Coordinates of C-alpha atoms and ligand atoms in Angstrom, one line a residue:
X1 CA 13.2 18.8 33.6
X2 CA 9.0 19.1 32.7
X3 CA 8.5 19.8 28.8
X4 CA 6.4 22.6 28.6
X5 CA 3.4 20.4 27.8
X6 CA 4.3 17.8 30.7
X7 CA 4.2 21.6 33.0
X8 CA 0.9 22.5 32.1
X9 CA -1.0 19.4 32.7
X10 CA 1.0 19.4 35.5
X11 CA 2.7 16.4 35.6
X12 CA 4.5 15.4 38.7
X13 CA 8.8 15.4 38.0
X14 CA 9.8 11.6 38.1
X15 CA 7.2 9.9 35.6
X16 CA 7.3 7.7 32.7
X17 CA 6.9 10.3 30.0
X18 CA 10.4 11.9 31.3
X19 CA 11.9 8.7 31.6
X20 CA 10.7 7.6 27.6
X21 CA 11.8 11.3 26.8
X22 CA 15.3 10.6 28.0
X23 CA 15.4 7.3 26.6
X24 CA 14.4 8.9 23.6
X25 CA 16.5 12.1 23.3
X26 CA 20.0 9.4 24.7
X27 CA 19.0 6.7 21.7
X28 CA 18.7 4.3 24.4
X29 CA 14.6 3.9 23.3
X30 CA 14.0 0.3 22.7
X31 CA 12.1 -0.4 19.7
X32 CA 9.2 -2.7 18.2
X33 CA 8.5 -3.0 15.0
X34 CA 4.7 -4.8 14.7
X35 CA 4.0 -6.4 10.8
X36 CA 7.4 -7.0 9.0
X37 CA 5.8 -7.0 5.3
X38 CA 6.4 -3.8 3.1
X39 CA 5.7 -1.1 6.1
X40 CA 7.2 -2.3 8.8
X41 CA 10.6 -4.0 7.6
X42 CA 11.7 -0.9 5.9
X43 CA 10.1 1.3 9.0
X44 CA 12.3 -1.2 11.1
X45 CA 15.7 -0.7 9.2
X46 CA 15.3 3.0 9.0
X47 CA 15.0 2.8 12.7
X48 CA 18.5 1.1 12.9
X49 CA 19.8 3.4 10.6
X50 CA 19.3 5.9 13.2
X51 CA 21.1 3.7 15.4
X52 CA 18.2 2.8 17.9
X53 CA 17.6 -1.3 19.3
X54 CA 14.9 -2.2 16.9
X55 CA 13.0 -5.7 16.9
X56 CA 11.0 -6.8 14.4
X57 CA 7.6 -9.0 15.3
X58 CA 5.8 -11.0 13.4
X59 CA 3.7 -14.1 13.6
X60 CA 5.4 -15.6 10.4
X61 CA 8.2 -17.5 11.3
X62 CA 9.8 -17.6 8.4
X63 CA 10.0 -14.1 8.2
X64 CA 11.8 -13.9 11.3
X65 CA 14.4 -16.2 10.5
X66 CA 14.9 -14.8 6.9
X67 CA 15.5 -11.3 8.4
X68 CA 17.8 -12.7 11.7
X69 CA 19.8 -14.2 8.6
X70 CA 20.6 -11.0 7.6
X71 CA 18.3 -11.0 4.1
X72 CA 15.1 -8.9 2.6
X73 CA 12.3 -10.0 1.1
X74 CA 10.9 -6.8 0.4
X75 CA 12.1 -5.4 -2.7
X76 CA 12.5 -1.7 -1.6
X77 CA 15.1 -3.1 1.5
X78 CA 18.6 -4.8 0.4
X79 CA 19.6 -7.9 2.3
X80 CA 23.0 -5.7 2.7
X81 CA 20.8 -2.9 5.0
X82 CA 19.2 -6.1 6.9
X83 CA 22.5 -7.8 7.2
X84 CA 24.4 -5.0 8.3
X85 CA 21.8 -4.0 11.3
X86 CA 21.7 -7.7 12.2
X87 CA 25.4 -8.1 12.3
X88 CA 25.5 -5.4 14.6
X89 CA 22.8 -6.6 16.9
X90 CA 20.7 -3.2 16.2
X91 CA 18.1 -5.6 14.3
X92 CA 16.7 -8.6 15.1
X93 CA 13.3 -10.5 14.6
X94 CA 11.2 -12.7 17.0
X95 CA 7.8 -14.5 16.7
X96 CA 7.3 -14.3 20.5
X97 CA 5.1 -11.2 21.4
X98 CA 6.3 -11.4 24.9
X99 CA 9.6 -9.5 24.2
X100 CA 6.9 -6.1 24.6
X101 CA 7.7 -6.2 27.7
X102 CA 11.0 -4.8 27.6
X103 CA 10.3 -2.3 24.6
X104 CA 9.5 1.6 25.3
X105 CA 8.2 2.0 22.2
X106 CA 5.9 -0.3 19.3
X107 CA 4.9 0.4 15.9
X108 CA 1.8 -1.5 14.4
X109 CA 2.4 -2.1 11.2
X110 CA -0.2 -4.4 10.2
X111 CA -2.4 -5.4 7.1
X112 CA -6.0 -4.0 7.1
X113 CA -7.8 -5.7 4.3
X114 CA -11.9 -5.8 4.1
X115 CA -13.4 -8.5 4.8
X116 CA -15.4 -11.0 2.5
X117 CA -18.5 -8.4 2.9
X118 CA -16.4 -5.6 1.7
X119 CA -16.2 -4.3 5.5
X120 CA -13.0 -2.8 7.7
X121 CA -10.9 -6.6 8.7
X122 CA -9.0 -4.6 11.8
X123 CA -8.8 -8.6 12.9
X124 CA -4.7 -8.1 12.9
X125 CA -4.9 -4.8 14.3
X126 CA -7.0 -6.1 17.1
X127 CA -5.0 -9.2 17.7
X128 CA -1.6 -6.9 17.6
X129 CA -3.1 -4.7 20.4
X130 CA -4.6 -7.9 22.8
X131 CA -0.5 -8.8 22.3
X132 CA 0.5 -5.1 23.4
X133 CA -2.4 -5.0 26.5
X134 CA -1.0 -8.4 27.7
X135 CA 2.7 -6.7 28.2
X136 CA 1.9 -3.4 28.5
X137 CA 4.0 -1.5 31.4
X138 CA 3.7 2.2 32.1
X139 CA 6.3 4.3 29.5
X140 CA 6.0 2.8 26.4
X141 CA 4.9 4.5 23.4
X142 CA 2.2 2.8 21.4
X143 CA 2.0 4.1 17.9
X144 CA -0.4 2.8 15.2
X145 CA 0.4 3.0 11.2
X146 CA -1.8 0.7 9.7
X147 CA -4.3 2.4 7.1
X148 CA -7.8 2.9 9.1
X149 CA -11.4 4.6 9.4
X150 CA -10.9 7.6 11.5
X151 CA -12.0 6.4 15.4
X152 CA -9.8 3.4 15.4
X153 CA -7.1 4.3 18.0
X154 CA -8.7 6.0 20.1
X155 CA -12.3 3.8 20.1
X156 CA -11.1 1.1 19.2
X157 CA -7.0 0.5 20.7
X158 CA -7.5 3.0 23.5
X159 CA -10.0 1.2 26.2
X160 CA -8.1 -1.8 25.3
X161 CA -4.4 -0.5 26.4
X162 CA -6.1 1.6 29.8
X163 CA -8.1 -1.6 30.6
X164 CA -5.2 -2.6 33.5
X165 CA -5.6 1.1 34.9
X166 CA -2.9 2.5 33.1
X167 CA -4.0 6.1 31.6
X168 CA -3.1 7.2 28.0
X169 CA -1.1 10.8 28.4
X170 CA 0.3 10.1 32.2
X171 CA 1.3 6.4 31.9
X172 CA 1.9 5.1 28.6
X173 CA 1.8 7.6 25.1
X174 CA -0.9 7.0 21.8
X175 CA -0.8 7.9 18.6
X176 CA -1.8 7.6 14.6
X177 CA 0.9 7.7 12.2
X178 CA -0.2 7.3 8.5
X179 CA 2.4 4.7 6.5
X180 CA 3.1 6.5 3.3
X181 CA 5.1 3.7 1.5
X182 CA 4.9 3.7 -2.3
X183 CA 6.4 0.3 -3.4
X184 CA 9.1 0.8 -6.1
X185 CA 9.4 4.8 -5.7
X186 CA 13.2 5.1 -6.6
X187 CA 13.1 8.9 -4.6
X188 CA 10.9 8.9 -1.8
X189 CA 11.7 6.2 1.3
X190 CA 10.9 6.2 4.9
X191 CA 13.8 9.3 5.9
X192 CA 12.5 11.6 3.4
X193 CA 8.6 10.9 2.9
X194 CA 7.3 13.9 5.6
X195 CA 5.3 11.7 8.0
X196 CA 2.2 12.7 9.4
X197 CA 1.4 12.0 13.6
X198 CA -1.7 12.5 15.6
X199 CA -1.7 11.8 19.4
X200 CA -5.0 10.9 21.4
X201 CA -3.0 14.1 24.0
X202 CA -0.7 16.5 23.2
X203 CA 1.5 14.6 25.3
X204 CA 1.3 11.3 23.4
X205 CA 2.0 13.6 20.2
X206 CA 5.0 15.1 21.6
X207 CA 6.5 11.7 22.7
X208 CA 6.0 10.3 19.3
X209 CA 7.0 13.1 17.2
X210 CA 10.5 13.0 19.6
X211 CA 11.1 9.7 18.2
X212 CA 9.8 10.1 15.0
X213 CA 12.0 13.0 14.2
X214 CA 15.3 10.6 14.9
X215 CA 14.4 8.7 12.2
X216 CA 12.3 11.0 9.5
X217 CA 13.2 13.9 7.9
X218 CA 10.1 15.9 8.7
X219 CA 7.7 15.2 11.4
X220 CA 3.8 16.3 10.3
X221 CA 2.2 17.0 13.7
X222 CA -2.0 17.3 13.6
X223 CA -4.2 17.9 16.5
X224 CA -5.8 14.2 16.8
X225 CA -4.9 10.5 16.3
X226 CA -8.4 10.9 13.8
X227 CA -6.9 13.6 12.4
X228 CA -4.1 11.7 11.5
X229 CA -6.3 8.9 10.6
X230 CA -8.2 10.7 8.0
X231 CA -5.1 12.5 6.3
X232 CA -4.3 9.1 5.1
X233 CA -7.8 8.8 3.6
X234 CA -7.5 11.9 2.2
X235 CA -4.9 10.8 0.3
X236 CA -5.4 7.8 -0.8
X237 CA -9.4 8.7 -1.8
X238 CA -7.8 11.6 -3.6
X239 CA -6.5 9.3 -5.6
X240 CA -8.9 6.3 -6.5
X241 CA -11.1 8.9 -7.1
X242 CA -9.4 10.8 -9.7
X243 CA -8.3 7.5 -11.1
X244 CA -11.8 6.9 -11.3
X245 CA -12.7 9.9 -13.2
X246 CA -9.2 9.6 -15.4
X247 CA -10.7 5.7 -15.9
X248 CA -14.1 7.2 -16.9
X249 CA -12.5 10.2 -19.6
X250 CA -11.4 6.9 -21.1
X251 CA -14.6 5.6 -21.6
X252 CA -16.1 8.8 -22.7
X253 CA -12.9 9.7 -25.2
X254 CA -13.2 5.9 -26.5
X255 CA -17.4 6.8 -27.6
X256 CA -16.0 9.9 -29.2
X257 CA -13.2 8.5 -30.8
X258 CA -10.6 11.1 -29.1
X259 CA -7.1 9.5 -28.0
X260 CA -7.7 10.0 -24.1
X261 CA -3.2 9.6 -23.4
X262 CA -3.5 12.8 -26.1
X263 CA -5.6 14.6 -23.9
X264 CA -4.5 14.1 -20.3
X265 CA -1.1 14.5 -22.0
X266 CA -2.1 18.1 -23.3
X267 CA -4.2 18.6 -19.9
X268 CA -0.9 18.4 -18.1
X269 CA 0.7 21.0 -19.8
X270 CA -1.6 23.2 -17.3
X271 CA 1.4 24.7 -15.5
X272 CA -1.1 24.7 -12.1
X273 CA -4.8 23.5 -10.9
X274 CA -4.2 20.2 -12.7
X275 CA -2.7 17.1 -11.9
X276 CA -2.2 14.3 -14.4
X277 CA -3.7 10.4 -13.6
X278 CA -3.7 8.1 -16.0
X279 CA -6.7 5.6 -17.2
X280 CA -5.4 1.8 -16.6
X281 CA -6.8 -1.6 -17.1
X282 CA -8.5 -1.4 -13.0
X283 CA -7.0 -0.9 -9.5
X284 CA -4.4 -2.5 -7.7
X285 CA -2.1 -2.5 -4.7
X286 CA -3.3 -3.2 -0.8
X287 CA -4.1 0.2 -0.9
X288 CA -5.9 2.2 -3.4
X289 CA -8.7 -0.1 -4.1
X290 CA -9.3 -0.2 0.0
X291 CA -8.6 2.6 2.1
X292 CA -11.2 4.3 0.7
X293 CA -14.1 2.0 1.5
X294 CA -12.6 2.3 4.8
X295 CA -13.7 5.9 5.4
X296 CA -17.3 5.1 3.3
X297 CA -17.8 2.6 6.0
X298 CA -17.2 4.4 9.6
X299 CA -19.6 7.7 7.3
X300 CA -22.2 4.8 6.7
X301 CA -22.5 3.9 10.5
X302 CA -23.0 8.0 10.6
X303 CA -25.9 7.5 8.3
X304 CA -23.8 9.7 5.5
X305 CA -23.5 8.3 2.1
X306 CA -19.8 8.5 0.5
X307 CA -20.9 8.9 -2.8
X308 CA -17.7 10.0 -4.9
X309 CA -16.1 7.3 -3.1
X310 CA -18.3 4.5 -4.1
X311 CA -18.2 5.8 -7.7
X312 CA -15.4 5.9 -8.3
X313 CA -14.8 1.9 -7.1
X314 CA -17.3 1.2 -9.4
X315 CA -15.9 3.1 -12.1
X316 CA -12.1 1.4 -10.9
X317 CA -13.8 -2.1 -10.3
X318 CA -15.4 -2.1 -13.9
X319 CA -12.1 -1.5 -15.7
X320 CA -11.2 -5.4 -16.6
X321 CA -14.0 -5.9 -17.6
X322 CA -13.7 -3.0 -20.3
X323 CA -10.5 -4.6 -20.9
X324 CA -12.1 -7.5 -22.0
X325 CA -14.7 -6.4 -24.2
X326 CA -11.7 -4.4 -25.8
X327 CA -10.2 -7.9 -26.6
X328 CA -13.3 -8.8 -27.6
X329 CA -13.5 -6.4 -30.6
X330 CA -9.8 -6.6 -31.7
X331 CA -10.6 -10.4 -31.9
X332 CA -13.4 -9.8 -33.9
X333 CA -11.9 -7.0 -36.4
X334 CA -9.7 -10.6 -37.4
X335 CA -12.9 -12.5 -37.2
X336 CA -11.9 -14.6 -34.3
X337 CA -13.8 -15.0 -31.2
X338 CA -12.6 -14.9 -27.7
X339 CA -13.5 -18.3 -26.8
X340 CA -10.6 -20.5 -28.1
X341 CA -8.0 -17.4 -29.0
X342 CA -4.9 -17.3 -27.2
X343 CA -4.5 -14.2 -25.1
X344 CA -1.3 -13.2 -24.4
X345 CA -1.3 -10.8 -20.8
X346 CA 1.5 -8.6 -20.6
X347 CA 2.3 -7.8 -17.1
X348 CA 0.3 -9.0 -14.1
X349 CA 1.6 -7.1 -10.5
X350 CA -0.7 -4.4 -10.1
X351 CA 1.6 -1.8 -11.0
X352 CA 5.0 -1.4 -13.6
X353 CA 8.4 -2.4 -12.1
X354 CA 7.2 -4.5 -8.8
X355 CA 6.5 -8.1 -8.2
X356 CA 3.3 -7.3 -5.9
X357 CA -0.3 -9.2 -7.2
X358 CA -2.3 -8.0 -4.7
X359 CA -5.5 -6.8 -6.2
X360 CA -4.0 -7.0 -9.5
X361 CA -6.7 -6.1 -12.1
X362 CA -4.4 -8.6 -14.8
X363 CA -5.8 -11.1 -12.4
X364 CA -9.4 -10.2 -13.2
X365 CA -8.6 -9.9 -16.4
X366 CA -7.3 -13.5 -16.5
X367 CA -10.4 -14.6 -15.4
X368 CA -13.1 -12.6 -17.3
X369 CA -11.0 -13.8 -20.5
X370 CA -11.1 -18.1 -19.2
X371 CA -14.7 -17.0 -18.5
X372 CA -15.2 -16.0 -22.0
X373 CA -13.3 -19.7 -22.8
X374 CA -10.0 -17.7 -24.1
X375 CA -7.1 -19.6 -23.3
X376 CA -4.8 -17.2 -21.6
X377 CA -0.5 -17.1 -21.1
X378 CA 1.3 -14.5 -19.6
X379 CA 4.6 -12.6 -19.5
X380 CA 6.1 -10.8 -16.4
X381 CA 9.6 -10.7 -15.6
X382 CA 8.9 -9.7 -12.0
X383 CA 6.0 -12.7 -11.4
X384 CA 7.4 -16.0 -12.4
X385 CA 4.5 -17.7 -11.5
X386 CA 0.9 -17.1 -10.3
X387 CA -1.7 -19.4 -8.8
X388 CA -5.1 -17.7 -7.6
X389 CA -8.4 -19.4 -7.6
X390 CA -8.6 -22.2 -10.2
X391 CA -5.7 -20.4 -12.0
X392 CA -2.0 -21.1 -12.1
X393 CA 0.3 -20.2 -14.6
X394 CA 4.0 -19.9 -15.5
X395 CA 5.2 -16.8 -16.9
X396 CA 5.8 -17.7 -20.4
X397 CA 9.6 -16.7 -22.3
X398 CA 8.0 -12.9 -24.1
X399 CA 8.8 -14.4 -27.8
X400 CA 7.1 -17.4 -27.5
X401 CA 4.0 -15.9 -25.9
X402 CA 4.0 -13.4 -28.8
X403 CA 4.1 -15.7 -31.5
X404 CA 1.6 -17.6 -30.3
X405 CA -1.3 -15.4 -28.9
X406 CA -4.0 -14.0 -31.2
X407 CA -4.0 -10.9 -29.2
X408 CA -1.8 -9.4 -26.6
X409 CA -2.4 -7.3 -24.0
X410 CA -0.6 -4.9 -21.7
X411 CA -1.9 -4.7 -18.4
X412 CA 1.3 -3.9 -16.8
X413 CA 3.8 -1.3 -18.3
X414 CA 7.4 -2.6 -16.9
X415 CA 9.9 0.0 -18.2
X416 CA 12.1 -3.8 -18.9
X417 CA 10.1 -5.2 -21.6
X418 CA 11.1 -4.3 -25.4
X419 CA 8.0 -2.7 -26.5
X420 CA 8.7 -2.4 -30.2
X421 CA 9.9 -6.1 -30.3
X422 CA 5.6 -6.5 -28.8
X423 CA 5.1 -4.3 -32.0
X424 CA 6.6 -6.3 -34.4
X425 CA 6.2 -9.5 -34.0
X426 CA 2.1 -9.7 -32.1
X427 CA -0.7 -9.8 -34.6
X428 CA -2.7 -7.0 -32.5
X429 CA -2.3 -5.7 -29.6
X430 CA -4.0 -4.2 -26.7
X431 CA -2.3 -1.1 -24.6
X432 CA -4.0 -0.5 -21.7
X433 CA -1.0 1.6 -20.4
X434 CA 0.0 3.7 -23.4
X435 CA 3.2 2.0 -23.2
X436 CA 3.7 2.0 -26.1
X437 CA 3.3 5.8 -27.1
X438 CA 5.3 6.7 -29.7
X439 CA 5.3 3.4 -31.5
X440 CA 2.5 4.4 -34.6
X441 CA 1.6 0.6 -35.7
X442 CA -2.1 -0.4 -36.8
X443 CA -2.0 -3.7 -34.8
X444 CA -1.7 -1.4 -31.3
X445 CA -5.2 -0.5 -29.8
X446 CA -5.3 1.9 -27.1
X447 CA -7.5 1.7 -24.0
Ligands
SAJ1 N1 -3.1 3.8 -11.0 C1 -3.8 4.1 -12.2 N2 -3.7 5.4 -12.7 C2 -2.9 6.3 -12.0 C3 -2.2 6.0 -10.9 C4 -2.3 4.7 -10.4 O1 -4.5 3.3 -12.8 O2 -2.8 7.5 -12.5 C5 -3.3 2.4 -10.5 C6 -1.9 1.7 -10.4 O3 -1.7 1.0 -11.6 C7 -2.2 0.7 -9.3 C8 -3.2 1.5 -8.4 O4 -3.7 2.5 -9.2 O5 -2.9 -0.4 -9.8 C9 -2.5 2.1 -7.1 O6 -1.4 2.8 -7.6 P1 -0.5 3.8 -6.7 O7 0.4 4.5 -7.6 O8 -1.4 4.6 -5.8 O9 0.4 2.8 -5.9 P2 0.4 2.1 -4.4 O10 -1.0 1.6 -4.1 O11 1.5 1.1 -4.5 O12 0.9 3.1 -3.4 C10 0.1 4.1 -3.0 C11 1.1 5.3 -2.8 N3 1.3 5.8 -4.2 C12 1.6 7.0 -4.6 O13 1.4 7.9 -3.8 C13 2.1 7.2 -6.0 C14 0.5 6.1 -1.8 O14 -0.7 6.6 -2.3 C15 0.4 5.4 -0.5 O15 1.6 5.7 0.2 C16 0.3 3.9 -0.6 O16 -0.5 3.7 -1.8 C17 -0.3 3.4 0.6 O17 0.4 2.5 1.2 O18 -1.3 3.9 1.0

């Protein structure tokens, strides 16, 4: 049996998108899970959930072997889930790219940092697709999640997988699927976040949002894989960039000596046309602080300027360095400069409850403050230890830190720590977070 799409681009009866669609519709779909980091190992265990063949590849070996072990190193995914699949041969992990071969269907699920010149790094992505091209047989499914500027699968992935002869829509199926992973959310997960898919032909869409739908809640079809790609940018520009004017009310409410948590806190009492953000000490996560300049660079090479976008990272990239001159002045209201105070930095993963550093602002914060010849400790029940640039550093037992830092300040709000303990025994302290709200004490400053 034709789908109806299949009919009217008059596809011929036997061919590999009825074959995939069986595979599909019978569970007997093999698939490959690209990039087993905080995207693709969950993406991969809610695929064996749903009780398809699912293996995991990744170039780090250790990865592999910790995950064929039957444990997780991504906090939002037990070792239970991973041990349970693997147990049951439903989930497994190899380092060898060659297994493509016998997959229908691969997920790329990569890292897409910028580069040391603050441009697009689609290096991985690149390298994950040569892998793909080099096994590629007709009736696979080729789906892309990484974060990227709109263009990317079908400029940059597309000539690269019909290079043999093979043809996107007839013999193997395309398509952009936006990860929408937010570390640490305790309600939304990979079944229940509505998940957005663009195919470079209708086809390639229908293929992927068959399989998609065994394995998410709600499938979000859209017209085109850039479609796709720029709903993610969308998003996530929506939000650095009303982060970035939340970070900037707090500048502007700290010259006119207004409480800015009071305000947004009023603000959201709005009961529609407003949604809360809240000013913070800069912006962290693999994410926020990135995808953004994605999209500002593919408009640059369209000679269009993204303005709000590169405001706001300015705004968002500025932030520590407030911080900073914040602890600067608390030092000073106890006559102590910065240079040879202790600084005591609550919190250093780039956002409460998670162990994740990446783009931290604490650690720019760390460094402005050695800069400034502080001497700096931390305290982060998630982070035992960090080591970055010429800095490492042991998280440091809460009570000690706060008897012996001059000034303290929270960077990162973990719901674990005991914030009127901070009040009581720091000589002054810094809240970047409004954590502690609700605690009236003349030693806390507020950002
Ligand atoms: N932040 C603020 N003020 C806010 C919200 C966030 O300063 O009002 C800061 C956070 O502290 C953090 C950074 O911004 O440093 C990013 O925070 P985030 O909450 O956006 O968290 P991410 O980057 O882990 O995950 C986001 C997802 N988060 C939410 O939707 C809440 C989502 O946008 C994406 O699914 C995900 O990025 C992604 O992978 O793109």
């Amino acid at each position: 049996m034709l789908s109806e799409t299949a009919r009217a681009e008059g596809q011929t009866l036997i061919n590999p998108m009825n074959e995939l669609l069986k595979k599909i519709a019978e569970k007997r779909v093999q698939a490959g899970v690209i990039g087993m980091g905080y995207v693709g190992l969950p993406l991969a265990v809610e695929i064996a959930n749903a009780g398809i063949q699912v293996v995991g590849i990744d170039l780090d070996g250790s990865k592999v072997e910790r995950i064929n072990a039957g444990t997780s190193y991504i906090p939002d995914v037990t070792s239970e889930a991973v041990n349970k699949h693997v147990a049951a041969k439903r989930l497994r992990a190899v380092t060898d790219f060659r297994v493509i071969r016998e997959l229908d269907a691969i997920i790329i699920c990569v890292p897409t940092p910028l580069g040391k010149t603050k441009d697009p790094d689609l290096s991985m992505v690149v390298s994950a697709v040569d892998r793909i091209a080099e096994n590629q047989r007709p009736g696979q499914l080729i789906v892309l999640e990484s974060t990227t500027y709109p263009g990317t699968t079908e400029e940059l992935m597309l000539p690269k997988l019909e290079e043999k002869g093979l043809k996107a829509g007839r013999d193997f199926f395309l398509a952009f699927s936006p990860e929408r992973v937010d570390p640490g959310n305790p309600s939304f997960h990979i079944f229940n976040t509505p998940k957005v898919i663009g195919g470079v032909t209708p086809l390639c869409l229908e293929v992927a949002a068959k399989l998609y739908s065994n394995f998410i809640q709600k499938v979000v079809p859209v017209s085109s894989s850039q479609a796709a790609e720029m709903v993610k940018l969308l998003e996530n520009t929506f939000r650095s960039v009303n982060i970035g004017l939340v970070n900037e009310m707090a500048l502007m409410c700290d010259r006119l000596k207004v409480d800015v948590w009071e305000v947004i806190e009023a603000a959201a009492t709005k009961p529609f046309g407003f949604m809360p953000f809240q000013p913070g000490p800069g912006l962290g996560g693999h994410c926020i602080p990135i995808d953004p300049l994605y999209l500002s660079w593919k408009l640059k090479t369209l000679n269009y300027r993204a303005r709000f976008i590169e405001l706001a990272s300015e705004i968002n990239a500025d932030m520590p360095h407030y911080v900073v001159n914040k602890v600067n002045d608390a030092l000073n209201s106890f006559s102590k400069s910065v240079k040879n105070s202790k600084v005591l930095i609550l919190g250093v993963s780039y956002k409460k409850d998670i162990d994740d550093l990446r783009e931290s602002p604490a650690l720019d914060v760390i460094q402005l403050l050695k800069q400034r010849g502080a001497k700096v400790m931390y305290h982060d029940p998630y982070v035992p230890e960090i080591e970055f640039e010429h800095t490492h550093l042991r998280s440091m037992p809460l009570d000690q830190g706060l008897a012996e830092a001059d000034c303290v300040v929270i960077v990162t709000n973990h719901s674990n720590i005991d914030y009127p303990k901070v009040e009581r025994l720091a000589k002054v302290v810094l809240d970047t977070r409004n954590a502690m709200r609700g605690i009236k004490s003349s030693k806390v400053i507020k950002l």
